[in-house]
Amino acid sequence: MEIFLVTITILVCLIGSYLIGNILFAQVISKVYFKKNIRSEGSKNPGATNLVRITKNRYIGILASFLDAAKGYVSILIGSYTLGLLLKKTNMEYLDPFILFCGTFSVLGHCFPIMYVIKYCKGVRGDELKQVSGGKGVSTYGGTVFSISPYIGLISLSTWIVIILITRYVSVSSIIACFTCAGLIWVKPLQNEYLFSYSNVLVYIFLILLLGAILILVRHIPNIKKLMNGIENKAFSKK
């Protein structure tokens, strides 16, 4: 009975986190406040970067990024609270990684919304599938990191800002910042109280954050191809 309760609770938390990730704030903002279809303009990606591109408003992009980050942060909090209660009652230490997976599932939900999964399973491909695809997942991943350690989150955010100012490529700064998050987990001064019950499963934190960074790298493959061909859009461009 105990195992059944734990299993059901884990599934509910993971599915809930995935559905939270399905909320694409850039798409909502563009449609509700600007009457624009973000999937048919700019890069056609329903993310904050494209929102800035089609609205010419950086502050709106920051707002969308903040809301996307909140999805990862809230997912971890929900998982921490819900599974944390079970952890106290059952003393099952292996529950800790599943708390982190709540953040990962939120990122998955952002990148691959439920409609995308359904259409893909039905064999839909090409432009029709792109019309229901998600974003790159960077901000949601960042929110997950901040929930684990604000220090690591701030350092990674600073890394993102510095690299984008130097290269002016959002894709490059995003990829490097995400992999930086995983690497910073091993820096002892950053292994503070914010890691709470995760301190005894540090390797899981690294692997899960690395998994998220790899997912984001994969999501940026089209951008990497554009970089190699010299046609990737730069930030702060007036075009």
Coordinates of C-alpha atoms in Angstrom, one line a residue:
M1 CA 0.0 0.0 0.0
E2 CA 2.9 2.3 0.8
I3 CA 4.6 1.7 -2.5
F4 CA 1.3 2.3 -4.3
L5 CA 0.7 5.6 -2.6
V6 CA 4.3 6.7 -3.3
T7 CA 4.0 5.7 -7.0
I8 CA 0.6 7.5 -7.5
T9 CA 2.0 10.6 -5.8
I10 CA 5.1 10.7 -7.9
L11 CA 3.1 10.3 -11.1
V12 CA 0.7 13.0 -10.1
C13 CA 3.6 15.4 -9.4
L14 CA 5.4 14.6 -12.6
I15 CA 2.3 14.9 -14.8
G16 CA 1.2 18.1 -13.0
S17 CA 4.7 19.6 -13.6
Y18 CA 4.5 18.6 -17.3
L19 CA 1.1 20.2 -17.7
I20 CA 2.4 23.4 -15.9
G21 CA 5.2 23.5 -18.5
N22 CA 2.6 23.4 -21.3
I23 CA 1.6 27.0 -20.5
L24 CA 3.5 29.0 -23.2
F25 CA 3.5 32.5 -21.8
A26 CA 5.1 34.1 -24.9
Q27 CA 2.3 32.7 -27.0
V28 CA -0.4 33.8 -24.5
I29 CA 1.0 37.3 -24.3
S30 CA 1.5 37.7 -28.0
K31 CA -2.1 36.6 -28.7
V32 CA -3.9 38.3 -25.9
Y33 CA -2.1 41.6 -25.7
F34 CA -0.7 42.1 -29.2
K35 CA -3.2 40.1 -31.3
K36 CA -0.3 38.4 -33.0
N37 CA 0.3 34.7 -33.8
I38 CA 3.9 34.1 -32.6
R39 CA 4.0 30.8 -34.5
S40 CA 3.6 32.6 -37.8
E41 CA 6.0 35.5 -37.3
G42 CA 9.8 35.9 -36.7
S43 CA 11.4 32.6 -36.0
K44 CA 8.0 31.1 -35.4
N45 CA 9.2 29.8 -32.0
P46 CA 6.8 30.4 -29.1
G47 CA 9.5 31.7 -26.8
A48 CA 10.5 34.9 -25.2
T49 CA 13.2 35.7 -27.8
N50 CA 10.8 35.6 -30.7
L51 CA 8.3 37.5 -28.6
V52 CA 10.8 40.4 -28.4
R53 CA 11.5 40.1 -32.1
I54 CA 7.8 40.5 -33.2
T55 CA 6.7 43.0 -30.5
K56 CA 10.0 45.1 -30.5
N57 CA 9.6 45.2 -26.7
R58 CA 12.4 43.8 -24.6
Y59 CA 10.4 44.3 -21.3
I60 CA 7.6 42.0 -22.6
G61 CA 10.3 39.4 -23.4
I62 CA 11.7 39.7 -19.9
L63 CA 8.2 39.2 -18.5
A64 CA 7.6 36.1 -20.6
S65 CA 11.0 34.7 -19.5
F66 CA 10.2 35.4 -15.8
L67 CA 6.8 33.6 -16.1
D68 CA 8.4 30.7 -17.9
A69 CA 11.0 30.4 -15.2
A70 CA 8.3 30.5 -12.6
K71 CA 7.0 27.2 -14.1
G72 CA 10.2 25.4 -13.3
Y73 CA 10.4 27.0 -9.9
V74 CA 6.8 26.2 -8.9
S75 CA 7.1 22.6 -10.2
I76 CA 10.1 22.0 -7.9
L77 CA 8.2 23.6 -4.9
I78 CA 5.1 21.5 -5.5
G79 CA 7.3 18.3 -5.8
S80 CA 9.3 19.3 -2.8
Y81 CA 6.3 19.9 -0.6
T82 CA 4.2 16.9 -1.8
L83 CA 7.0 14.3 -2.0
G84 CA 8.7 15.9 1.1
L85 CA 5.6 14.9 3.2
L86 CA 5.9 11.3 1.9
L87 CA 9.7 11.4 2.6
K88 CA 9.0 12.2 6.3
K89 CA 6.3 9.5 6.6
T90 CA 8.1 6.7 4.7
N91 CA 11.8 7.7 5.2
M92 CA 12.4 6.7 1.5
E93 CA 15.5 8.7 0.5
Y94 CA 15.1 7.7 -3.2
L95 CA 12.3 10.2 -3.4
D96 CA 14.7 13.1 -3.6
P97 CA 15.6 12.7 -7.3
F98 CA 11.9 12.6 -8.2
I99 CA 11.5 16.1 -6.7
L100 CA 14.2 17.3 -9.2
F101 CA 12.4 15.4 -12.0
C102 CA 9.4 17.7 -11.4
G103 CA 11.5 20.5 -12.8
T104 CA 12.7 18.4 -15.7
F105 CA 9.1 17.4 -16.6
S106 CA 8.2 21.1 -16.5
V107 CA 10.9 21.8 -19.1
L108 CA 9.7 18.8 -21.2
G109 CA 6.2 20.2 -21.0
H110 CA 7.4 23.6 -22.3
C111 CA 9.4 22.0 -25.2
F112 CA 6.9 19.3 -26.1
P113 CA 3.3 20.3 -25.1
I114 CA 0.6 17.6 -25.0
M115 CA -0.8 18.6 -28.4
Y116 CA 2.6 18.2 -29.9
V117 CA 2.9 14.7 -28.4
I118 CA -0.6 13.7 -29.6
K119 CA -0.1 14.9 -33.2
Y120 CA 3.4 13.3 -33.3
C121 CA 2.0 10.0 -32.2
K122 CA -0.7 10.3 -34.9
G123 CA 2.1 10.6 -37.5
V124 CA 1.8 14.4 -38.1
R125 CA 5.0 16.0 -39.3
G126 CA 6.3 19.2 -40.9
D127 CA 4.7 22.6 -40.6
E128 CA 1.5 21.2 -39.1
L129 CA 3.5 19.7 -36.2
K130 CA 5.5 22.9 -35.8
Q131 CA 2.3 24.8 -35.2
V132 CA 1.9 23.0 -31.8
S133 CA 5.5 22.7 -30.9
G134 CA 6.9 24.3 -27.7
G135 CA 9.8 26.7 -26.9
K136 CA 13.5 26.0 -26.2
G137 CA 13.0 25.5 -22.5
V138 CA 15.8 27.8 -21.3
S139 CA 13.9 30.0 -18.9
T140 CA 12.0 27.0 -17.4
Y141 CA 15.3 25.2 -16.9
G142 CA 16.6 28.4 -15.2
G143 CA 13.7 28.5 -12.8
T144 CA 14.4 24.9 -11.8
V145 CA 18.0 25.8 -11.1
F146 CA 17.0 28.8 -9.0
S147 CA 14.8 26.6 -6.9
I148 CA 17.7 24.3 -6.2
S149 CA 20.3 27.0 -5.5
P150 CA 19.8 30.8 -6.1
Y151 CA 23.5 31.2 -6.1
I152 CA 24.1 28.9 -9.0
G153 CA 21.1 30.5 -10.7
L154 CA 22.5 34.0 -10.4
I155 CA 26.0 32.9 -11.6
S156 CA 24.5 31.1 -14.6
L157 CA 22.3 34.1 -15.4
S158 CA 25.3 36.4 -15.1
T159 CA 27.1 34.0 -17.5
W160 CA 24.2 34.3 -19.9
I161 CA 24.2 38.1 -19.8
V162 CA 28.0 38.3 -20.4
I163 CA 28.1 35.9 -23.3
I164 CA 25.1 37.5 -25.0
L165 CA 26.7 40.9 -24.7
I166 CA 29.9 39.5 -26.2
T167 CA 28.5 37.3 -29.0
R168 CA 25.0 38.8 -29.3
Y169 CA 23.7 35.2 -29.9
V170 CA 20.9 34.2 -27.6
S171 CA 21.4 30.5 -28.6
V172 CA 25.1 30.5 -27.7
S173 CA 24.6 32.2 -24.4
S174 CA 21.7 29.9 -23.5
I175 CA 23.5 26.7 -24.2
I176 CA 26.6 27.7 -22.3
A177 CA 24.7 29.0 -19.3
C178 CA 22.7 25.8 -19.0
F179 CA 25.8 23.6 -19.0
T180 CA 27.4 26.0 -16.6
C181 CA 24.5 25.2 -14.2
A182 CA 25.4 21.5 -14.1
G183 CA 29.1 22.1 -13.6
L184 CA 28.5 24.6 -10.8
I185 CA 26.8 21.9 -8.7
W186 CA 30.3 20.5 -7.9
V187 CA 31.6 23.8 -6.5
K188 CA 31.6 23.3 -2.7
P189 CA 30.9 26.9 -1.6
L190 CA 27.7 26.7 -3.6
Q191 CA 26.6 23.5 -1.9
N192 CA 24.6 25.4 0.8
E193 CA 21.4 25.0 2.6
Y194 CA 19.4 25.7 -0.5
L195 CA 20.2 22.2 -1.6
F196 CA 18.3 21.1 1.5
S197 CA 17.5 17.3 1.3
Y198 CA 19.4 17.0 -2.0
S199 CA 22.8 17.1 -0.3
N200 CA 23.0 13.3 0.0
V201 CA 22.2 12.8 -3.7
L202 CA 24.5 15.4 -5.3
V203 CA 25.2 13.1 -8.2
Y204 CA 21.5 13.0 -9.1
I205 CA 21.4 16.8 -9.2
F206 CA 24.3 16.9 -11.6
L207 CA 22.8 14.2 -13.9
I208 CA 19.3 15.7 -14.0
L209 CA 20.7 19.2 -14.7
L210 CA 23.0 17.7 -17.3
L211 CA 20.0 15.9 -18.9
G212 CA 18.1 19.2 -19.0
A213 CA 21.1 21.0 -20.6
I214 CA 21.4 18.3 -23.2
L215 CA 17.7 18.6 -24.0
I216 CA 18.1 22.4 -24.5
L217 CA 21.2 21.8 -26.7
V218 CA 19.1 19.4 -28.9
R219 CA 16.3 22.1 -29.0
H220 CA 18.9 24.5 -30.4
I221 CA 20.2 22.3 -33.2
P222 CA 18.4 24.5 -35.8
N223 CA 20.1 27.5 -34.3
I224 CA 23.5 25.8 -34.3
K225 CA 23.0 25.0 -38.0
K226 CA 22.2 28.7 -38.7
L227 CA 25.3 29.7 -36.8
M228 CA 27.4 27.4 -38.9
N229 CA 25.9 29.0 -42.0
G230 CA 26.3 32.5 -40.7
I231 CA 22.5 33.3 -40.8
E232 CA 21.6 33.1 -37.1
N233 CA 19.8 36.2 -35.9
K234 CA 21.7 38.4 -33.4
A235 CA 20.2 40.0 -30.3
F236 CA 19.8 43.8 -30.3
S237 CA 19.4 43.8 -34.1
K238 CA 17.1 46.5 -35.5
K239 CA 15.9 44.0 -38.1

